Amino acid sequence: MNDYRVGLLVPSSNTTMETEVPEVLRRVSAATGDRFTFHSSRMRMKTVSAEELAAMNADADRAVVELADASVDVMAYACLVAIMSQGRGAHRDIEKRLTHTSADVGSPVDVVSSAGALIAGLHRLGARKVSIVTPYLKPLTALVVDYIEGEGIEVQDAISLEVDDNLAVGRLDPERLPHIVRRLDTRGADAVVLSACVQMPSLEAIPAAEAVLDLPVVTASTATSWQLLSSLNAYAPVPDSGALFRG
């Protein structure tokens, strides 16, 4: 049995990441006996716009330093579009920068990101073509599509729910997602990204969505959970948590 402290870097208006990631890790805890606590630092962001996302990225180092004071074992930058909106491959530079920031203040731990985790998770599944659902306005969804394709994964189709208020994104009903994905073109797709956003609730909808699609499903939050656990060498397969948690 191990005890881990997990640090989350979240937008100030995020209300979902601190529920879905802890729930996935609670399931892992029930399977393995490992224990996890969660510690957050927030960066100001209310509207999902290019300007506010860039400002949040600039504030991330301050948030990392605050989490380092809690002596966490790993950190996750939990805003996918903030990184993907910065251009192809941005997660590598941002993860490296924030990892160095943490080490510089005496806390040499991995800093992973939801953006990097989604890409790594899709590669782990062997997905060469995906279809995705996002809550974003279409121009931001286009940036996410370009980012994923820049990592060698074709995006067959994307649905944008066109919500730019981040609090409103967190209030979207996950029970709608299995109905929404029926509209996706999944011809030839290897997997579906049910929520390409850590703020759009999706965890409880995964089993129903997989039943509708008959395809593996991953979300930004399950990918982040998988990456966190992988960094801690604490991964274990658990039910009802999507394709990355089937072992």
PDB file of C-alpha atoms in Angstrom:
ATOM      1  CA  MET A   1       0.000   0.000   0.000  1.00  0.00           C
ATOM      2  CA  ASN A   2       1.351   3.406  -1.022  1.00  0.00           C
ATOM      3  CA  ASP A   3       0.262   6.956  -0.292  1.00  0.00           C
ATOM      4  CA  TYR A   4       0.461   9.514  -3.091  1.00  0.00           C
ATOM      5  CA  ARG A   5      -0.177  13.243  -3.253  1.00  0.00           C
ATOM      6  CA  VAL A   6      -1.516  14.321  -6.641  1.00  0.00           C
ATOM      7  CA  GLY A   7      -1.241  17.960  -7.670  1.00  0.00           C
ATOM      8  CA  LEU A   8      -3.744  19.442 -10.128  1.00  0.00           C
ATOM      9  CA  LEU A   9      -3.220  22.711 -11.993  1.00  0.00           C
ATOM     10  CA  VAL A  10      -6.730  23.789 -12.969  1.00  0.00           C
ATOM     11  CA  PRO A  11      -8.500  26.775 -14.495  1.00  0.00           C
ATOM     12  CA  SER A  12     -10.183  28.889 -11.813  1.00  0.00           C
ATOM     13  CA  SER A  13     -13.617  28.070 -13.250  1.00  0.00           C
ATOM     14  CA  ASN A  14     -13.035  24.316 -13.567  1.00  0.00           C
ATOM     15  CA  THR A  15     -15.500  22.232 -11.547  1.00  0.00           C
ATOM     16  CA  THR A  16     -15.055  18.804 -13.161  1.00  0.00           C
ATOM     17  CA  MET A  17     -11.391  17.811 -13.006  1.00  0.00           C
ATOM     18  CA  GLU A  18     -11.413  17.651  -9.224  1.00  0.00           C
ATOM     19  CA  THR A  19     -14.319  15.191  -9.342  1.00  0.00           C
ATOM     20  CA  GLU A  20     -13.551  12.901 -12.285  1.00  0.00           C
ATOM     21  CA  VAL A  21      -9.822  12.300 -11.734  1.00  0.00           C
ATOM     22  CA  PRO A  22     -10.326  11.553  -8.009  1.00  0.00           C
ATOM     23  CA  GLU A  23     -13.162   9.165  -8.910  1.00  0.00           C
ATOM     24  CA  VAL A  24     -10.997   7.196 -11.332  1.00  0.00           C
ATOM     25  CA  LEU A  25      -8.192   7.027  -8.783  1.00  0.00           C
ATOM     26  CA  ARG A  26     -10.701   6.020  -6.081  1.00  0.00           C
ATOM     27  CA  ARG A  27     -11.561   3.027  -8.259  1.00  0.00           C
ATOM     28  CA  VAL A  28      -7.867   2.213  -8.556  1.00  0.00           C
ATOM     29  CA  SER A  29      -7.489   2.593  -4.800  1.00  0.00           C
ATOM     30  CA  ALA A  30     -10.285   0.084  -4.241  1.00  0.00           C
ATOM     31  CA  ALA A  31      -8.471  -2.380  -6.499  1.00  0.00           C
ATOM     32  CA  THR A  32      -4.932  -1.913  -5.199  1.00  0.00           C
ATOM     33  CA  GLY A  33      -5.096  -0.415  -1.720  1.00  0.00           C
ATOM     34  CA  ASP A  34      -2.985   2.569  -2.776  1.00  0.00           C
ATOM     35  CA  ARG A  35      -4.243   5.864  -1.391  1.00  0.00           C
ATOM     36  CA  PHE A  36      -4.386   9.216  -3.178  1.00  0.00           C
ATOM     37  CA  THR A  37      -4.971  12.742  -1.946  1.00  0.00           C
ATOM     38  CA  PHE A  38      -5.553  15.704  -4.261  1.00  0.00           C
ATOM     39  CA  HIS A  39      -4.168  19.205  -4.029  1.00  0.00           C
ATOM     40  CA  SER A  40      -5.017  21.998  -6.468  1.00  0.00           C
ATOM     41  CA  SER A  41      -3.692  25.341  -7.577  1.00  0.00           C
ATOM     42  CA  ARG A  42      -5.843  27.540  -9.791  1.00  0.00           C
ATOM     43  CA  MET A  43      -5.135  29.835 -12.738  1.00  0.00           C
ATOM     44  CA  ARG A  44      -7.642  32.520 -13.725  1.00  0.00           C
ATOM     45  CA  MET A  45      -9.860  31.609 -16.680  1.00  0.00           C
ATOM     46  CA  LYS A  46     -13.614  32.076 -17.104  1.00  0.00           C
ATOM     47  CA  THR A  47     -14.162  32.269 -20.865  1.00  0.00           C
ATOM     48  CA  VAL A  48     -12.629  29.716 -23.222  1.00  0.00           C
ATOM     49  CA  SER A  49     -10.979  32.269 -25.496  1.00  0.00           C
ATOM     50  CA  ALA A  50      -7.519  32.451 -27.012  1.00  0.00           C
ATOM     51  CA  GLU A  51      -6.637  35.469 -24.862  1.00  0.00           C
ATOM     52  CA  GLU A  52      -7.652  33.920 -21.530  1.00  0.00           C
ATOM     53  CA  LEU A  53      -6.035  30.594 -22.399  1.00  0.00           C
ATOM     54  CA  ALA A  54      -2.729  32.305 -23.207  1.00  0.00           C
ATOM     55  CA  ALA A  55      -2.884  34.270 -19.952  1.00  0.00           C
ATOM     56  CA  MET A  56      -3.499  31.071 -18.024  1.00  0.00           C
ATOM     57  CA  ASN A  57      -0.466  29.418 -19.615  1.00  0.00           C
ATOM     58  CA  ALA A  58       1.644  32.388 -18.546  1.00  0.00           C
ATOM     59  CA  ASP A  59       0.396  31.981 -14.962  1.00  0.00           C
ATOM     60  CA  ALA A  60       1.121  28.258 -14.771  1.00  0.00           C
ATOM     61  CA  ASP A  61       4.607  28.609 -13.285  1.00  0.00           C
ATOM     62  CA  ARG A  62       3.187  30.437 -10.260  1.00  0.00           C
ATOM     63  CA  ALA A  63       0.662  27.627  -9.761  1.00  0.00           C
ATOM     64  CA  VAL A  64       3.408  24.990 -10.008  1.00  0.00           C
ATOM     65  CA  VAL A  65       5.448  26.721  -7.307  1.00  0.00           C
ATOM     66  CA  GLU A  66       2.418  26.734  -5.004  1.00  0.00           C
ATOM     67  CA  LEU A  67       1.827  23.012  -5.528  1.00  0.00           C
ATOM     68  CA  ALA A  68       5.515  22.291  -4.987  1.00  0.00           C
ATOM     69  CA  ASP A  69       5.104  23.685  -1.464  1.00  0.00           C
ATOM     70  CA  ALA A  70       2.703  20.791  -0.751  1.00  0.00           C
ATOM     71  CA  SER A  71       5.390  18.238  -1.679  1.00  0.00           C
ATOM     72  CA  VAL A  72       3.168  16.456  -4.183  1.00  0.00           C
ATOM     73  CA  ASP A  73       4.401  13.356  -6.010  1.00  0.00           C
ATOM     74  CA  VAL A  74       3.200  14.345  -9.481  1.00  0.00           C
ATOM     75  CA  MET A  75       1.397  17.274 -11.093  1.00  0.00           C
ATOM     76  CA  ALA A  76      -1.053  17.506 -13.980  1.00  0.00           C
ATOM     77  CA  TYR A  77      -1.746  20.641 -16.006  1.00  0.00           C
ATOM     78  CA  ALA A  78      -5.452  20.001 -16.393  1.00  0.00           C
ATOM     79  CA  CYS A  79      -6.586  22.143 -19.303  1.00  0.00           C
ATOM     80  CA  LEU A  80      -6.315  20.480 -22.680  1.00  0.00           C
ATOM     81  CA  VAL A  81      -7.271  23.356 -24.964  1.00  0.00           C
ATOM     82  CA  ALA A  82      -5.014  25.871 -23.197  1.00  0.00           C
ATOM     83  CA  ILE A  83      -2.075  23.876 -24.498  1.00  0.00           C
ATOM     84  CA  MET A  84      -3.464  22.691 -27.831  1.00  0.00           C
ATOM     85  CA  SER A  85      -4.406  26.257 -28.771  1.00  0.00           C
ATOM     86  CA  GLN A  86      -0.704  27.180 -28.628  1.00  0.00           C
ATOM     87  CA  GLY A  87       0.177  25.143 -31.704  1.00  0.00           C
ATOM     88  CA  ARG A  88       1.380  21.685 -32.594  1.00  0.00           C
ATOM     89  CA  GLY A  89       3.589  19.938 -30.075  1.00  0.00           C
ATOM     90  CA  ALA A  90       3.132  22.618 -27.401  1.00  0.00           C
ATOM     91  CA  HIS A  91       2.591  20.092 -24.614  1.00  0.00           C
ATOM     92  CA  ARG A  92       6.205  18.973 -24.799  1.00  0.00           C
ATOM     93  CA  ASP A  93       7.608  22.461 -24.210  1.00  0.00           C
ATOM     94  CA  ILE A  94       5.068  23.342 -21.516  1.00  0.00           C
ATOM     95  CA  GLU A  95       5.539  20.062 -19.619  1.00  0.00           C
ATOM     96  CA  LYS A  96       9.322  20.510 -19.781  1.00  0.00           C
ATOM     97  CA  ARG A  97       9.096  24.139 -18.628  1.00  0.00           C
ATOM     98  CA  LEU A  98       6.830  23.371 -15.686  1.00  0.00           C
ATOM     99  CA  THR A  99       8.859  20.319 -14.660  1.00  0.00           C
ATOM    100  CA  HIS A 100      11.943  22.539 -14.533  1.00  0.00           C
ATOM    101  CA  THR A 101      10.019  25.169 -12.541  1.00  0.00           C
ATOM    102  CA  SER A 102       9.061  22.579  -9.955  1.00  0.00           C
ATOM    103  CA  ALA A 103      12.599  21.218  -9.736  1.00  0.00           C
ATOM    104  CA  ASP A 104      14.000  24.729  -9.339  1.00  0.00           C
ATOM    105  CA  VAL A 105      12.035  25.172  -6.099  1.00  0.00           C
ATOM    106  CA  GLY A 106      13.106  21.816  -4.703  1.00  0.00           C
ATOM    107  CA  SER A 107      10.314  19.534  -5.938  1.00  0.00           C
ATOM    108  CA  PRO A 108      11.691  17.378  -8.794  1.00  0.00           C
ATOM    109  CA  VAL A 109       8.479  15.664  -9.915  1.00  0.00           C
ATOM    110  CA  ASP A 110       6.882  14.947 -13.282  1.00  0.00           C
ATOM    111  CA  VAL A 111       4.476  17.572 -14.592  1.00  0.00           C
ATOM    112  CA  VAL A 112       2.172  15.947 -17.124  1.00  0.00           C
ATOM    113  CA  SER A 113      -0.639  17.582 -19.083  1.00  0.00           C
ATOM    114  CA  SER A 114      -4.104  16.640 -20.235  1.00  0.00           C
ATOM    115  CA  ALA A 115      -3.078  17.524 -23.792  1.00  0.00           C
ATOM    116  CA  GLY A 116      -0.042  15.260 -23.730  1.00  0.00           C
ATOM    117  CA  ALA A 117      -1.968  12.542 -21.898  1.00  0.00           C
ATOM    118  CA  LEU A 118      -4.686  12.403 -24.545  1.00  0.00           C
ATOM    119  CA  ILE A 119      -2.122  12.058 -27.315  1.00  0.00           C
ATOM    120  CA  ALA A 120      -0.134   9.431 -25.402  1.00  0.00           C
ATOM    121  CA  GLY A 121      -3.303   7.556 -24.520  1.00  0.00           C
ATOM    122  CA  LEU A 122      -4.492   7.409 -28.122  1.00  0.00           C
ATOM    123  CA  HIS A 123      -1.085   6.110 -29.200  1.00  0.00           C
ATOM    124  CA  ARG A 124      -1.237   3.557 -26.367  1.00  0.00           C
ATOM    125  CA  LEU A 125      -4.507   2.296 -27.849  1.00  0.00           C
ATOM    126  CA  GLY A 126      -2.953   2.150 -31.317  1.00  0.00           C
ATOM    127  CA  ALA A 127      -5.536   4.629 -32.616  1.00  0.00           C
ATOM    128  CA  ARG A 128      -4.708   5.968 -36.076  1.00  0.00           C
ATOM    129  CA  LYS A 129      -8.112   7.537 -36.707  1.00  0.00           C
ATOM    130  CA  VAL A 130     -10.535   9.019 -34.154  1.00  0.00           C
ATOM    131  CA  SER A 131     -13.723  11.016 -33.912  1.00  0.00           C
ATOM    132  CA  ILE A 132     -14.129  13.572 -31.127  1.00  0.00           C
ATOM    133  CA  VAL A 133     -16.675  15.617 -29.167  1.00  0.00           C
ATOM    134  CA  THR A 134     -15.719  19.017 -27.752  1.00  0.00           C
ATOM    135  CA  PRO A 135     -17.657  21.744 -25.917  1.00  0.00           C
ATOM    136  CA  TYR A 136     -15.684  24.463 -27.715  1.00  0.00           C
ATOM    137  CA  LEU A 137     -16.581  26.994 -30.365  1.00  0.00           C
ATOM    138  CA  LYS A 138     -15.721  25.661 -33.795  1.00  0.00           C
ATOM    139  CA  PRO A 139     -12.505  27.691 -34.262  1.00  0.00           C
ATOM    140  CA  LEU A 140     -11.038  26.203 -31.061  1.00  0.00           C
ATOM    141  CA  THR A 141     -12.189  22.723 -32.047  1.00  0.00           C
ATOM    142  CA  ALA A 142     -10.354  23.206 -35.333  1.00  0.00           C
ATOM    143  CA  LEU A 143      -7.154  23.897 -33.360  1.00  0.00           C
ATOM    144  CA  VAL A 144      -7.672  20.712 -31.335  1.00  0.00           C
ATOM    145  CA  VAL A 145      -8.222  18.711 -34.529  1.00  0.00           C
ATOM    146  CA  ASP A 146      -5.056  20.158 -36.072  1.00  0.00           C
ATOM    147  CA  TYR A 147      -3.095  19.387 -32.910  1.00  0.00           C
ATOM    148  CA  ILE A 148      -4.201  15.755 -32.821  1.00  0.00           C
ATOM    149  CA  GLU A 149      -3.478  15.342 -36.522  1.00  0.00           C
ATOM    150  CA  GLY A 150      -0.049  16.879 -35.961  1.00  0.00           C
ATOM    151  CA  GLU A 151       0.644  13.881 -33.713  1.00  0.00           C
ATOM    152  CA  GLY A 152      -0.091  11.437 -36.524  1.00  0.00           C
ATOM    153  CA  ILE A 153      -3.715  10.655 -35.644  1.00  0.00           C
ATOM    154  CA  GLU A 154      -6.392  11.437 -38.237  1.00  0.00           C
ATOM    155  CA  VAL A 155      -9.604  13.023 -36.986  1.00  0.00           C
ATOM    156  CA  GLN A 156     -12.498  11.565 -38.950  1.00  0.00           C
ATOM    157  CA  ASP A 157     -15.170  13.842 -37.472  1.00  0.00           C
ATOM    158  CA  ALA A 158     -15.638  16.409 -34.705  1.00  0.00           C
ATOM    159  CA  ILE A 159     -18.754  17.729 -32.995  1.00  0.00           C
ATOM    160  CA  SER A 160     -18.514  21.188 -31.366  1.00  0.00           C
ATOM    161  CA  LEU A 161     -21.146  21.990 -28.718  1.00  0.00           C
ATOM    162  CA  GLU A 162     -20.276  25.720 -29.042  1.00  0.00           C
ATOM    163  CA  VAL A 163     -20.123  26.652 -25.343  1.00  0.00           C
ATOM    164  CA  ASP A 164     -17.516  29.279 -24.417  1.00  0.00           C
ATOM    165  CA  ASP A 165     -18.485  29.940 -20.781  1.00  0.00           C
ATOM    166  CA  ASN A 166     -16.341  27.496 -18.817  1.00  0.00           C
ATOM    167  CA  LEU A 167     -18.775  27.250 -15.901  1.00  0.00           C
ATOM    168  CA  ALA A 168     -21.533  26.388 -18.376  1.00  0.00           C
ATOM    169  CA  VAL A 169     -19.301  23.657 -19.836  1.00  0.00           C
ATOM    170  CA  GLY A 170     -19.090  22.097 -16.385  1.00  0.00           C
ATOM    171  CA  ARG A 171     -22.894  22.049 -16.173  1.00  0.00           C
ATOM    172  CA  LEU A 172     -23.395  20.134 -19.421  1.00  0.00           C
ATOM    173  CA  ASP A 173     -25.380  16.943 -18.854  1.00  0.00           C
ATOM    174  CA  PRO A 174     -23.203  13.851 -19.436  1.00  0.00           C
ATOM    175  CA  GLU A 175     -26.325  11.771 -20.045  1.00  0.00           C
ATOM    176  CA  ARG A 176     -26.652  13.574 -23.396  1.00  0.00           C
ATOM    177  CA  LEU A 177     -23.301  12.315 -24.636  1.00  0.00           C
ATOM    178  CA  PRO A 178     -24.412   8.817 -25.747  1.00  0.00           C
ATOM    179  CA  HIS A 179     -27.084  10.528 -27.875  1.00  0.00           C
ATOM    180  CA  ILE A 180     -24.663  13.141 -29.210  1.00  0.00           C
ATOM    181  CA  VAL A 181     -22.135  10.536 -30.346  1.00  0.00           C
ATOM    182  CA  ARG A 182     -24.766   8.906 -32.551  1.00  0.00           C
ATOM    183  CA  ARG A 183     -24.250  11.909 -34.852  1.00  0.00           C
ATOM    184  CA  LEU A 184     -20.508  11.308 -35.150  1.00  0.00           C
ATOM    185  CA  ASP A 185     -19.079   9.887 -38.342  1.00  0.00           C
ATOM    186  CA  THR A 186     -16.990   7.018 -36.980  1.00  0.00           C
ATOM    187  CA  ARG A 187     -16.367   5.153 -40.244  1.00  0.00           C
ATOM    188  CA  GLY A 188     -12.941   3.591 -39.948  1.00  0.00           C
ATOM    189  CA  ALA A 189     -12.315   5.157 -36.523  1.00  0.00           C
ATOM    190  CA  ASP A 190     -10.240   3.209 -34.017  1.00  0.00           C
ATOM    191  CA  ALA A 191     -11.486   5.137 -30.977  1.00  0.00           C
ATOM    192  CA  VAL A 192     -13.717   8.031 -29.914  1.00  0.00           C
ATOM    193  CA  VAL A 193     -12.727  10.934 -27.686  1.00  0.00           C
ATOM    194  CA  LEU A 194     -15.981  11.412 -25.798  1.00  0.00           C
ATOM    195  CA  SER A 195     -14.848  14.667 -24.218  1.00  0.00           C
ATOM    196  CA  ALA A 196     -11.788  16.505 -25.544  1.00  0.00           C
ATOM    197  CA  CYS A 197     -12.028  18.798 -22.510  1.00  0.00           C
ATOM    198  CA  VAL A 198     -11.367  18.172 -18.836  1.00  0.00           C
ATOM    199  CA  GLN A 199     -14.258  20.467 -17.861  1.00  0.00           C
ATOM    200  CA  MET A 200     -17.014  18.699 -19.842  1.00  0.00           C
ATOM    201  CA  PRO A 201     -18.416  15.931 -17.583  1.00  0.00           C
ATOM    202  CA  SER A 202     -18.161  12.556 -19.269  1.00  0.00           C
ATOM    203  CA  LEU A 203     -16.943   9.811 -16.926  1.00  0.00           C
ATOM    204  CA  GLU A 204     -20.345   8.401 -16.068  1.00  0.00           C
ATOM    205  CA  ALA A 205     -21.353   8.345 -19.748  1.00  0.00           C
ATOM    206  CA  ILE A 206     -18.463   6.144 -20.918  1.00  0.00           C
ATOM    207  CA  PRO A 207     -20.140   2.704 -20.588  1.00  0.00           C
ATOM    208  CA  ALA A 208     -23.275   3.843 -22.439  1.00  0.00           C
ATOM    209  CA  ALA A 209     -21.251   5.597 -25.134  1.00  0.00           C
ATOM    210  CA  GLU A 210     -19.121   2.504 -25.725  1.00  0.00           C
ATOM    211  CA  ALA A 211     -22.289   0.431 -26.026  1.00  0.00           C
ATOM    212  CA  VAL A 212     -23.701   2.837 -28.609  1.00  0.00           C
ATOM    213  CA  LEU A 213     -20.478   3.121 -30.599  1.00  0.00           C
ATOM    214  CA  ASP A 214     -19.006  -0.365 -30.217  1.00  0.00           C
ATOM    215  CA  LEU A 215     -15.651   1.409 -30.148  1.00  0.00           C
ATOM    216  CA  PRO A 216     -13.053   2.170 -27.474  1.00  0.00           C
ATOM    217  CA  VAL A 217     -13.748   5.467 -25.690  1.00  0.00           C
ATOM    218  CA  VAL A 218     -11.282   7.793 -24.009  1.00  0.00           C
ATOM    219  CA  THR A 219     -11.776  11.226 -22.464  1.00  0.00           C
ATOM    220  CA  ALA A 220      -9.438  14.025 -21.462  1.00  0.00           C
ATOM    221  CA  SER A 221      -9.953  13.204 -17.784  1.00  0.00           C
ATOM    222  CA  THR A 222      -9.468   9.436 -18.118  1.00  0.00           C
ATOM    223  CA  ALA A 223      -6.337  10.008 -20.190  1.00  0.00           C
ATOM    224  CA  THR A 224      -5.027  12.396 -17.530  1.00  0.00           C
ATOM    225  CA  SER A 225      -5.796   9.843 -14.808  1.00  0.00           C
ATOM    226  CA  TRP A 226      -3.979   7.140 -16.776  1.00  0.00           C
ATOM    227  CA  GLN A 227      -0.942   9.378 -17.292  1.00  0.00           C
ATOM    228  CA  LEU A 228      -0.809  10.369 -13.618  1.00  0.00           C
ATOM    229  CA  LEU A 229      -0.959   6.733 -12.529  1.00  0.00           C
ATOM    230  CA  SER A 230       1.653   5.746 -15.097  1.00  0.00           C
ATOM    231  CA  SER A 231       4.000   8.420 -13.779  1.00  0.00           C
ATOM    232  CA  LEU A 232       3.525   7.071 -10.249  1.00  0.00           C
ATOM    233  CA  ASN A 233       3.886   3.418 -11.364  1.00  0.00           C
ATOM    234  CA  ALA A 234       0.481   2.923  -9.747  1.00  0.00           C
ATOM    235  CA  TYR A 235      -1.664   2.003 -12.772  1.00  0.00           C
ATOM    236  CA  ALA A 236      -4.295  -0.726 -12.444  1.00  0.00           C
ATOM    237  CA  PRO A 237      -7.208  -1.655 -14.722  1.00  0.00           C
ATOM    238  CA  VAL A 238     -10.631  -0.764 -13.327  1.00  0.00           C
ATOM    239  CA  PRO A 239     -14.183  -1.078 -14.728  1.00  0.00           C
ATOM    240  CA  ASP A 240     -16.355   1.577 -16.364  1.00  0.00           C
ATOM    241  CA  SER A 241     -13.441   3.950 -16.931  1.00  0.00           C
ATOM    242  CA  GLY A 242     -12.867   3.620 -20.645  1.00  0.00           C
ATOM    243  CA  ALA A 243     -10.418   1.905 -22.939  1.00  0.00           C
ATOM    244  CA  LEU A 244      -7.235   2.989 -21.136  1.00  0.00           C
ATOM    245  CA  PHE A 245      -8.330   1.162 -17.996  1.00  0.00           C
ATOM    246  CA  ARG A 246      -9.023  -2.229 -19.503  1.00  0.00           C
ATOM    247  CA  GLY A 247      -5.454  -3.383 -18.960  1.00  0.00           C
TER     248      GLY A 247
END
